[in-house]
Coordinates of N, CA and C and ligand atoms in Angstrom, one line a residue:
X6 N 110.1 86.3 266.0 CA 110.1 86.7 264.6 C 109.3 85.7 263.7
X7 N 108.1 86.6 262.9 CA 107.6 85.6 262.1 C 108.3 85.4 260.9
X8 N 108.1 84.8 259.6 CA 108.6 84.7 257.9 C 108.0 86.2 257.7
X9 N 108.6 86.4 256.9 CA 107.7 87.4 255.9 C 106.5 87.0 255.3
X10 N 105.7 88.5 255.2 CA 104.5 88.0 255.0 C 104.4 88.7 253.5
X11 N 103.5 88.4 252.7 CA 103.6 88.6 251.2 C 101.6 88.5 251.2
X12 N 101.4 89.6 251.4 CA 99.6 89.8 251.1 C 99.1 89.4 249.9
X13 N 98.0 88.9 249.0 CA 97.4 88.3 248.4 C 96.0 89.1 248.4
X14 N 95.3 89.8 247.5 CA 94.4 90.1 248.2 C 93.7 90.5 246.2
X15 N 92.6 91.3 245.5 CA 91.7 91.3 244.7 C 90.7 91.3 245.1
X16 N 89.3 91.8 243.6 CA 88.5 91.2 244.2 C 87.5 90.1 244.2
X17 N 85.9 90.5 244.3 CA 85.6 89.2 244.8 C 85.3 88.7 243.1
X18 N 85.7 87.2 243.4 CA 85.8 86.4 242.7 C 87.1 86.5 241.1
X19 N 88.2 87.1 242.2 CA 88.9 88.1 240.9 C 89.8 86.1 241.4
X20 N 89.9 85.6 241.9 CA 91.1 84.7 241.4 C 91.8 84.6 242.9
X21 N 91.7 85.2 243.8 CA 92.6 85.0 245.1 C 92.2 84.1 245.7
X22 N 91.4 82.7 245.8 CA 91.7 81.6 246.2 C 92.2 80.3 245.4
X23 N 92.2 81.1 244.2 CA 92.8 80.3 243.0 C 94.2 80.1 243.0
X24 N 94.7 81.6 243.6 CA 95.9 81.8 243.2 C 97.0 81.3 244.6
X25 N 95.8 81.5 245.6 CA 96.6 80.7 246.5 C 97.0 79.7 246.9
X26 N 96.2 79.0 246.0 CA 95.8 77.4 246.1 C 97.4 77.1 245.0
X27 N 97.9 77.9 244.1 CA 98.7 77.8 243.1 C 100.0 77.6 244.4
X28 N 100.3 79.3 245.5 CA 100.8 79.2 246.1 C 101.2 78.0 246.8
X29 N 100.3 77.1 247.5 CA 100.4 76.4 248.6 C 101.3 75.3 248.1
X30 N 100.7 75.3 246.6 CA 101.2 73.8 246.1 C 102.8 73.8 245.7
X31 N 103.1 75.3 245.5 CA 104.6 75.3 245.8 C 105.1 75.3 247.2
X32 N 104.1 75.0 248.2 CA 105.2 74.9 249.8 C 104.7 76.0 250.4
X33 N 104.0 77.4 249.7 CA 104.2 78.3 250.9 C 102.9 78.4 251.6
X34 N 102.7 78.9 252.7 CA 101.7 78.3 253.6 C 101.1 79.8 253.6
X35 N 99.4 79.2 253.4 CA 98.4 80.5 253.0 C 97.9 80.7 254.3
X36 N 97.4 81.8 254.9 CA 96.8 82.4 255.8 C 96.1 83.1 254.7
X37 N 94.1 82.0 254.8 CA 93.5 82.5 254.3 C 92.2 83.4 255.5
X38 N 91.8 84.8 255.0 CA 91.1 86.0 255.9 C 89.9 85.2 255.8
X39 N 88.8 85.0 255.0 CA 88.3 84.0 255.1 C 88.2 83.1 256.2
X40 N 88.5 82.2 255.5 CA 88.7 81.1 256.8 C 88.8 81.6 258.4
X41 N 89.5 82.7 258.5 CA 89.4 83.0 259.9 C 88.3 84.0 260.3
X42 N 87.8 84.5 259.0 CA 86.3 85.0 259.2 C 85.0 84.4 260.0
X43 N 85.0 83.1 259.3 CA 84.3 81.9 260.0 C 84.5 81.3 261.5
X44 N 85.8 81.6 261.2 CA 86.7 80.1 262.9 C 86.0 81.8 263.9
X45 N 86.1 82.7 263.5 CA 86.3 83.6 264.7 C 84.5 83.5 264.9
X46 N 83.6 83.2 264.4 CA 82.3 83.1 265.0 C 81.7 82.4 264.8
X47 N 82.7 80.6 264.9 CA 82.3 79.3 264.7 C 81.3 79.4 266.3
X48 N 80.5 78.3 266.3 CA 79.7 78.0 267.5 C 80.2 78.0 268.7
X49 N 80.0 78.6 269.6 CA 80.3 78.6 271.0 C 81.2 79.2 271.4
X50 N 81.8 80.2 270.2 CA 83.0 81.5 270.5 C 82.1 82.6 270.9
X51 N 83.8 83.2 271.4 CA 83.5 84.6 271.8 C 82.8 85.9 270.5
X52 N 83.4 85.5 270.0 CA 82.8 86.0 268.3 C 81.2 86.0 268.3
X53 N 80.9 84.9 268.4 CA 79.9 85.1 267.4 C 78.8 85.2 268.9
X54 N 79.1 85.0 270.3 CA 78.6 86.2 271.4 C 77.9 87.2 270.9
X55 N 79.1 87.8 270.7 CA 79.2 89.3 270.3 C 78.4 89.8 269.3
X56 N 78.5 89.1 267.9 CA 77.4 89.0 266.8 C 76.4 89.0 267.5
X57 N 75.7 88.1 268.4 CA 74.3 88.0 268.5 C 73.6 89.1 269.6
X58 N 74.4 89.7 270.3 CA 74.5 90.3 271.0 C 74.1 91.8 269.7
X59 N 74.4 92.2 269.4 CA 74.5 92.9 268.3 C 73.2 92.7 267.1
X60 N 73.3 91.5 266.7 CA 72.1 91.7 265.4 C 70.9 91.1 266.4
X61 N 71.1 90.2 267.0 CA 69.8 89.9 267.8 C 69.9 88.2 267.6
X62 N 69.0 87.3 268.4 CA 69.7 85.4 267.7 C 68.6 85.2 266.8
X63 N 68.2 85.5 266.2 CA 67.5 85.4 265.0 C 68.6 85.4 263.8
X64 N 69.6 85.6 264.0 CA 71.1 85.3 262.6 C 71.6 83.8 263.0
X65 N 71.0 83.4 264.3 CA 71.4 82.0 264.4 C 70.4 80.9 263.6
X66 N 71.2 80.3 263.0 CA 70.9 78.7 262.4 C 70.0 78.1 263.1
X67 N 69.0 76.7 263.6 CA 68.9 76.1 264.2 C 70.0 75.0 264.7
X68 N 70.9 74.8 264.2 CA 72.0 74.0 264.6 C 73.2 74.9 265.6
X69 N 73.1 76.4 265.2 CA 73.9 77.0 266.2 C 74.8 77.9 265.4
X70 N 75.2 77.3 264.4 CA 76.4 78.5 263.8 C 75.1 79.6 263.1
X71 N 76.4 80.6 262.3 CA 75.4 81.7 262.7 C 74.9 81.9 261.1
X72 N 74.1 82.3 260.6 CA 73.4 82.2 259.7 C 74.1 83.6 258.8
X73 N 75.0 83.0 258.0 CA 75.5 84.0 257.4 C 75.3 84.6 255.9
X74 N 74.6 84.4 255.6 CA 74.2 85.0 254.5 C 72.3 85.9 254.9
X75 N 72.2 85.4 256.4 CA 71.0 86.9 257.0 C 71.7 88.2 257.2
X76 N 73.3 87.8 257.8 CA 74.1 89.0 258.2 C 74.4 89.3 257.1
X77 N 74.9 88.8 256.0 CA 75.2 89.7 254.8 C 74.2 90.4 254.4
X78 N 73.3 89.8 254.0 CA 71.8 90.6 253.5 C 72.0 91.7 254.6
X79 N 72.0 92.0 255.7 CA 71.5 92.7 256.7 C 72.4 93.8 256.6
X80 N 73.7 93.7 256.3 CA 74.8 94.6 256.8 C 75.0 94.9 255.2
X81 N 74.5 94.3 254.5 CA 74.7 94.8 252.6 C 73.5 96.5 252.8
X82 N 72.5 96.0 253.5 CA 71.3 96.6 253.2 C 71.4 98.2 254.1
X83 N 72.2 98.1 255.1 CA 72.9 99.3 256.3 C 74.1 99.2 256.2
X84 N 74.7 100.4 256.3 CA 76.1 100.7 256.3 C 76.4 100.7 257.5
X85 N 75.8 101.2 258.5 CA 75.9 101.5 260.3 C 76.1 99.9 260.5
X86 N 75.5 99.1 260.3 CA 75.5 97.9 260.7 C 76.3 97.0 260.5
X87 N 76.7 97.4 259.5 CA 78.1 96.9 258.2 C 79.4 97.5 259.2
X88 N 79.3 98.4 259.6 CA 80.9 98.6 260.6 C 80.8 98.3 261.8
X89 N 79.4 97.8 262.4 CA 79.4 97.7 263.7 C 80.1 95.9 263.7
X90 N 79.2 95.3 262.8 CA 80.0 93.8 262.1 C 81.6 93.9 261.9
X91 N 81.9 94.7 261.2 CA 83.0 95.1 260.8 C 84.0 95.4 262.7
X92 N 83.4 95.9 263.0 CA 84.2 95.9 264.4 C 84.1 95.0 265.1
X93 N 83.5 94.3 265.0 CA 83.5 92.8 265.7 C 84.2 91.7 265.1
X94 N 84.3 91.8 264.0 CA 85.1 90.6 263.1 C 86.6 91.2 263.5
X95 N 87.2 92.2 262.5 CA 88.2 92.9 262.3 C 89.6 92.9 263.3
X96 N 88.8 93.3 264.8 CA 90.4 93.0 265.5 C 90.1 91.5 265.6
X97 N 88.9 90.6 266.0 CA 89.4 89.1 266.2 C 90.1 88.5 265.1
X98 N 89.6 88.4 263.7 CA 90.8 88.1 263.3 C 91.8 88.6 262.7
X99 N 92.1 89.9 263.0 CA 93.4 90.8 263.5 C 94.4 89.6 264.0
X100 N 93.9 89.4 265.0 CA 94.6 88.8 266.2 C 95.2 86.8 265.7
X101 N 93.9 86.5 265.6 CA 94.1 85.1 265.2 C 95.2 85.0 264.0
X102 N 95.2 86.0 262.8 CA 95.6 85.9 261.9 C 97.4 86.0 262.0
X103 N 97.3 87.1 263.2 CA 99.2 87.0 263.9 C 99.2 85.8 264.5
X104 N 98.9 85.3 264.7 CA 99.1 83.6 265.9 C 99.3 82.9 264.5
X105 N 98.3 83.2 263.8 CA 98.5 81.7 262.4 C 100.0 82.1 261.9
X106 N 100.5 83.5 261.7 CA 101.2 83.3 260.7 C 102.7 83.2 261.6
X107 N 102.4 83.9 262.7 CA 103.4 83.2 263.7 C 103.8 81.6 264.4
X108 N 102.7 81.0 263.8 CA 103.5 79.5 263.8 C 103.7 79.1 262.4
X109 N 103.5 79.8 262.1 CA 104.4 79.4 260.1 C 105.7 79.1 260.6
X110 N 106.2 78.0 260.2 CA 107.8 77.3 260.3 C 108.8 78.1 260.2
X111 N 110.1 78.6 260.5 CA 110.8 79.3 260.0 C 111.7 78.9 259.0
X112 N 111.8 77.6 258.5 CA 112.3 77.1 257.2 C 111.7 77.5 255.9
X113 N 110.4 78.5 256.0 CA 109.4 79.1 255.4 C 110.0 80.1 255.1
X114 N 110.3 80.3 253.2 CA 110.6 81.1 253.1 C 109.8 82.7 253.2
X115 N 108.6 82.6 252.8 CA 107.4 83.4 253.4 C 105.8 82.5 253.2
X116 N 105.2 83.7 253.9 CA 103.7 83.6 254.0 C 102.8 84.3 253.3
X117 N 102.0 83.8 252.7 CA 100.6 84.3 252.1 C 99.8 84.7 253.0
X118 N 99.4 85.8 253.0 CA 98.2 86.6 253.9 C 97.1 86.7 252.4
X119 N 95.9 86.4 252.8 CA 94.7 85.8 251.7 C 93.8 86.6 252.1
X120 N 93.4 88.0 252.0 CA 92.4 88.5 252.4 C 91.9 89.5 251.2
X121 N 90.4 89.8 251.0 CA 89.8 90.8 250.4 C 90.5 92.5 250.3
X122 N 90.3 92.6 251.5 CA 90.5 93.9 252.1 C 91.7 94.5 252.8
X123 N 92.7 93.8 251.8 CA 94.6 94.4 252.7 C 94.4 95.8 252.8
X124 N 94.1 96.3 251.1 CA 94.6 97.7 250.9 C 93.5 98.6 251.9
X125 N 92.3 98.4 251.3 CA 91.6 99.1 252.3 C 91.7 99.3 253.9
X126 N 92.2 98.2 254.2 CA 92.7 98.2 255.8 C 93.9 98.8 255.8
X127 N 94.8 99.0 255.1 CA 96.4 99.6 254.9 C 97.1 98.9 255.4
X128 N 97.0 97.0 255.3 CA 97.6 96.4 256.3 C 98.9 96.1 255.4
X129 N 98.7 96.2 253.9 CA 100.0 96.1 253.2 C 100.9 96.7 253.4
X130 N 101.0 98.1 254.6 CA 102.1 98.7 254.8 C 102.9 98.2 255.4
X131 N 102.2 97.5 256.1 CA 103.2 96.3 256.9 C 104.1 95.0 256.7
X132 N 103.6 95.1 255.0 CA 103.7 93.3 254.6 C 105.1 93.4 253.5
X133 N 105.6 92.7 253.4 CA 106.6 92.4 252.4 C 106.6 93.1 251.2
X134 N 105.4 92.2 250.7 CA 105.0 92.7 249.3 C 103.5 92.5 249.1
X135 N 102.9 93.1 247.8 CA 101.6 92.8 247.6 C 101.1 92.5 246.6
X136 N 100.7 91.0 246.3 CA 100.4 90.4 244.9 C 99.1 90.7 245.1
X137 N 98.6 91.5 243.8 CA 96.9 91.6 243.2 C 96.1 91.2 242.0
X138 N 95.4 90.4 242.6 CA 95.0 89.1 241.2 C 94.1 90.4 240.4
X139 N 94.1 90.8 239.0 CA 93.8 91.3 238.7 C 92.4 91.0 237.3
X140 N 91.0 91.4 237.5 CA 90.5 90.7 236.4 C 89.6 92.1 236.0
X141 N 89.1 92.0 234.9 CA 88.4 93.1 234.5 C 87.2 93.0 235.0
X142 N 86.0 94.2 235.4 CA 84.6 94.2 236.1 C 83.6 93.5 235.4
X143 N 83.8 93.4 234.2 CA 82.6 92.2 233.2 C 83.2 91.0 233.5
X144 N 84.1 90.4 233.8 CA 84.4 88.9 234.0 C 84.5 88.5 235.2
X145 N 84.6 89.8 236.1 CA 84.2 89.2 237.4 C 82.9 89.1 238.0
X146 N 82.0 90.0 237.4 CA 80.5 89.7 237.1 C 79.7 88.4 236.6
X147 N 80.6 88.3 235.9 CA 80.3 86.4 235.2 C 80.8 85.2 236.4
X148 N 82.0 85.9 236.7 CA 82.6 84.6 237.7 C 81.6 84.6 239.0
X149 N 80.8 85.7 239.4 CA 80.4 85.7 240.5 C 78.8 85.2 240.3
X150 N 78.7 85.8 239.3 CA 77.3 84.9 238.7 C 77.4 83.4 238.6
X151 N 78.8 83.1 238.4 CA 78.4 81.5 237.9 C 79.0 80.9 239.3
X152 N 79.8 81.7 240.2 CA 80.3 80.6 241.3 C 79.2 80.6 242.0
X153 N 78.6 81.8 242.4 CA 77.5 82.1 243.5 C 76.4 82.2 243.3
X154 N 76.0 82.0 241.8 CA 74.3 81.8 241.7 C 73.6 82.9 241.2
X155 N 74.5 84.4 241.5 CA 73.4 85.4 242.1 C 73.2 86.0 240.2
X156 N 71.9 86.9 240.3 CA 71.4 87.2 239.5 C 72.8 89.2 238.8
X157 N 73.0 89.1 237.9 CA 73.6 90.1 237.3 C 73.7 91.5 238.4
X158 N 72.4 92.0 238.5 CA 71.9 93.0 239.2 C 73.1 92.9 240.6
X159 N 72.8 91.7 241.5 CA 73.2 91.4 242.6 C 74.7 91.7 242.0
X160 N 75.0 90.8 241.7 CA 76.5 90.6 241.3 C 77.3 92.4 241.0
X161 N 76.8 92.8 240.2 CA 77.1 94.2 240.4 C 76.9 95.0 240.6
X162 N 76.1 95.0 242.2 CA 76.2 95.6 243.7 C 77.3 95.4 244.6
X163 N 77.3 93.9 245.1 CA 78.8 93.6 245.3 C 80.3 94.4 244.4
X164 N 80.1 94.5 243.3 CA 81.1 94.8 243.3 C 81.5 96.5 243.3
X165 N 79.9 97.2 243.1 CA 80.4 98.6 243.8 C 80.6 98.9 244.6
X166 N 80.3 97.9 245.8 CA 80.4 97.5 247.3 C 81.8 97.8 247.8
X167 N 82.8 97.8 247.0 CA 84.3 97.2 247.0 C 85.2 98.5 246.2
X168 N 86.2 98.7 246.9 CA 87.1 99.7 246.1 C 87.4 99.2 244.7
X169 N 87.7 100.6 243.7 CA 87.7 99.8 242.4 C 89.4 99.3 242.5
X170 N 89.4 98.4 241.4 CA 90.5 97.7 241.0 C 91.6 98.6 240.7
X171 N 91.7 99.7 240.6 CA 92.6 100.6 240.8 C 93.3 101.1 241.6
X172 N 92.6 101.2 243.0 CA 92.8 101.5 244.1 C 94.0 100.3 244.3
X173 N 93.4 99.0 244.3 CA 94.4 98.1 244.7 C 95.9 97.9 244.0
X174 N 95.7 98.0 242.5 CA 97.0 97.6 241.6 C 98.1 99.0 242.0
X175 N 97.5 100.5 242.7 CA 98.5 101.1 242.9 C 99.0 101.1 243.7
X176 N 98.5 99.7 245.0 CA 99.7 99.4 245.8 C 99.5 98.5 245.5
X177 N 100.2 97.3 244.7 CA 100.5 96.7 244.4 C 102.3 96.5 243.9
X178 N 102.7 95.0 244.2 CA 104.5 95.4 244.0 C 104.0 94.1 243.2
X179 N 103.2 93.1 242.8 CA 102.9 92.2 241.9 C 101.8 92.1 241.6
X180 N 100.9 92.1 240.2 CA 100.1 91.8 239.3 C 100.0 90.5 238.8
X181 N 99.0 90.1 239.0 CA 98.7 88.7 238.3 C 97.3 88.8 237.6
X182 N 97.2 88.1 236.4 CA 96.2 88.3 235.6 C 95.4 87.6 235.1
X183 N 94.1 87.4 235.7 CA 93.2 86.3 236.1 C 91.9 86.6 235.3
X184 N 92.3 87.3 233.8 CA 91.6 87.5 233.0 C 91.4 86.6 231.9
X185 N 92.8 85.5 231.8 CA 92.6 84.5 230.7 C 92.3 83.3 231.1
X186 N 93.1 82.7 230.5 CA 92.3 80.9 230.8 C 93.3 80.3 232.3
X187 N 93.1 79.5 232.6 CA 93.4 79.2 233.8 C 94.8 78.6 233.9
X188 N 95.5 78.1 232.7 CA 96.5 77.2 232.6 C 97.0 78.6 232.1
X189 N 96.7 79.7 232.3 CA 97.8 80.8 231.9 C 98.3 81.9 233.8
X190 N 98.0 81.0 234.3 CA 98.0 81.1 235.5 C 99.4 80.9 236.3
X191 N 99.6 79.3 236.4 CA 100.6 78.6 237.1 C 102.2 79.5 236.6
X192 N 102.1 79.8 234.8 CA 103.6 80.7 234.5 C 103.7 82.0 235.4
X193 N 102.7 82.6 235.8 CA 102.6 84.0 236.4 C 102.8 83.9 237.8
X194 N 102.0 83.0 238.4 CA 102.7 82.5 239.5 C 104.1 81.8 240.1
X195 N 104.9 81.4 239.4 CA 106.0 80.8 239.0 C 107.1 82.0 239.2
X196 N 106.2 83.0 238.3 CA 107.7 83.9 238.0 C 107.3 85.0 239.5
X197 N 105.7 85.0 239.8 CA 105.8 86.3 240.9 C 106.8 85.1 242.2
X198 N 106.7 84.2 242.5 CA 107.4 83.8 243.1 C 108.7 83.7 243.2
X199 N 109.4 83.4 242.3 CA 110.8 83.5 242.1 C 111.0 85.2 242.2
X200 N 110.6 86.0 241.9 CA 110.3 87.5 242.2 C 110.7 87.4 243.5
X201 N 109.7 87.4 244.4 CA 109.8 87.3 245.8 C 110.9 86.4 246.6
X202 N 111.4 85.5 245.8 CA 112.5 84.9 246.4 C 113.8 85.7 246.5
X203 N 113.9 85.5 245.3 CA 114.8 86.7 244.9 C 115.0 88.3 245.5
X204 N 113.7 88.7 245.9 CA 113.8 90.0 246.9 C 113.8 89.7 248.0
X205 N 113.7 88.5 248.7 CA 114.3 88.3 250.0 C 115.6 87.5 250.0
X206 N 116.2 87.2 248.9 CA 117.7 87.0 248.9 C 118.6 88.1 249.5
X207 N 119.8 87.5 249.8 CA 120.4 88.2 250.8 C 120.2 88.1 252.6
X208 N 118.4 87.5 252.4 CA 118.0 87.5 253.7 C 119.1 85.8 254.3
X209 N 119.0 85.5 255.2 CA 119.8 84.2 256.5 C 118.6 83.2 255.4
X210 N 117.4 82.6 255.2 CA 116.8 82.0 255.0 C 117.3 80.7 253.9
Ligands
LIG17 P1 88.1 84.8 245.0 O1 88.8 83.9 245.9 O2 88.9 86.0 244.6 O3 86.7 85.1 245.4 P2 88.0 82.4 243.3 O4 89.5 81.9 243.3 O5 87.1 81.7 244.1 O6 88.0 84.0 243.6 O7 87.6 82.4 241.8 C1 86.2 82.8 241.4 C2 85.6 81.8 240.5 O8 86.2 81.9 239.2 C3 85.8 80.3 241.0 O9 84.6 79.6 240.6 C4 87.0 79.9 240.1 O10 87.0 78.5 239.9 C5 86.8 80.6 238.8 N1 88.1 81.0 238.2 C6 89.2 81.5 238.7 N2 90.1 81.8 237.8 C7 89.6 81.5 236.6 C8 90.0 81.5 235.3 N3 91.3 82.0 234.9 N4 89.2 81.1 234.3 C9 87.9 80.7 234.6 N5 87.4 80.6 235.8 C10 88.2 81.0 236.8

């Protein structure tokens, strides 16, 4: 038996590594999709085999890891190529991501699953609950322009790239609102937490 898992997911640059980072620092332990995006086709894995096998080694670095912003360009630019990536990442960290959250402690009262893509995957059917950092499409166009550099145009490709924000908040069982200033943050997080405590009350934990 693992903790319960409590999904985490928005979109890009809506606040979901913000908010986890909020999470962690109260104790509960993030399983960020991310991060196991990378570990699964760090150098010398079976992963990133498979990648090159597939795009060709011209997506390799000279150092070895794999050059990831040619595969984004590449797989932004084809859709066919976008799911064939998509099938190669997806069950590996599928898999890694049950091992992580299966050595989560069991004095834990849950776990953060930190991924983009819960709802579209339907993996929230599975999960406890589902917090959705929620920000409006002009302010996430700014955040992505100013974390990532990219030029307007870009920035709002990515984000038609992505189910709209609708899709997500109506599976959603918590809302967080990552449209104001940042120190209006930590109260929201505070209370979605005691939320979730409180719905696993009753549980042995
Ligand atoms: P995600 O993980 O969803 O891609 P991040 O947590 O990385 O998003 O946030 C995107 C960017 O916006 C980061 O540069 C972050 O520091 C900034 N940011 C997040 N929340 C706020 C906020 N409330 N006000 C201003 N900037 C924010």
């Amino acid at each position: 038996m693992t903790v319960p898992v409590v999904g985490l997911t928005g979109g890009i640059a809506s606040g979901k590594s913000t908010v986890a980072r909020a999470f962690a620092l109260r104790g509960i332990p993030v399983v960020d999709a991310d991060q196991l995006a990378r570990e699964v086709v760090a150098p010398g894995s079976e992963g990133l085999a498979a990648v090159v096998r597939e795009f060709g080694d011209d997506v390799l670095l000279s150092d070895g890891n794999l050059d990831r912003k040619a595969v984004a360009a590449r797989v932004f630019a084809d859709p066919t190529l976008r799911v064939k990536l998509q099938s190669i990442l997806h069950p590996r960290i599928g898999q890694l991501s049950q091992q992580r959250l299966a050595e989560v402690p069991r004095d834990k009262p849950y776990a953060i699953y930190e991924a983009p893509l819960i709802v579209e995957s339907g993996l929230h059917h599975g999960m406890q609950a589902l917090i959705v950092v929620a920000i409006a499409p002009e302010l996430q166009i700014e955040r992505v322009m100013a974390r990532d550099g990219r030029a307007r145009e870009d920035a709002e490709a990515r984000l038609r790239a992505q189910a709209p924000l609708e899709r997500k908040l109506a599976a959603a069982t918590y809302v967080i609102d990552n449209g104001r200033a940042l120190s209006e943050l930590d109260p929201q997080v505070d209370a979605v937490h005691a939320k979730i405590l409180s719905a696993l009350g009753g549980s042995t934990r």
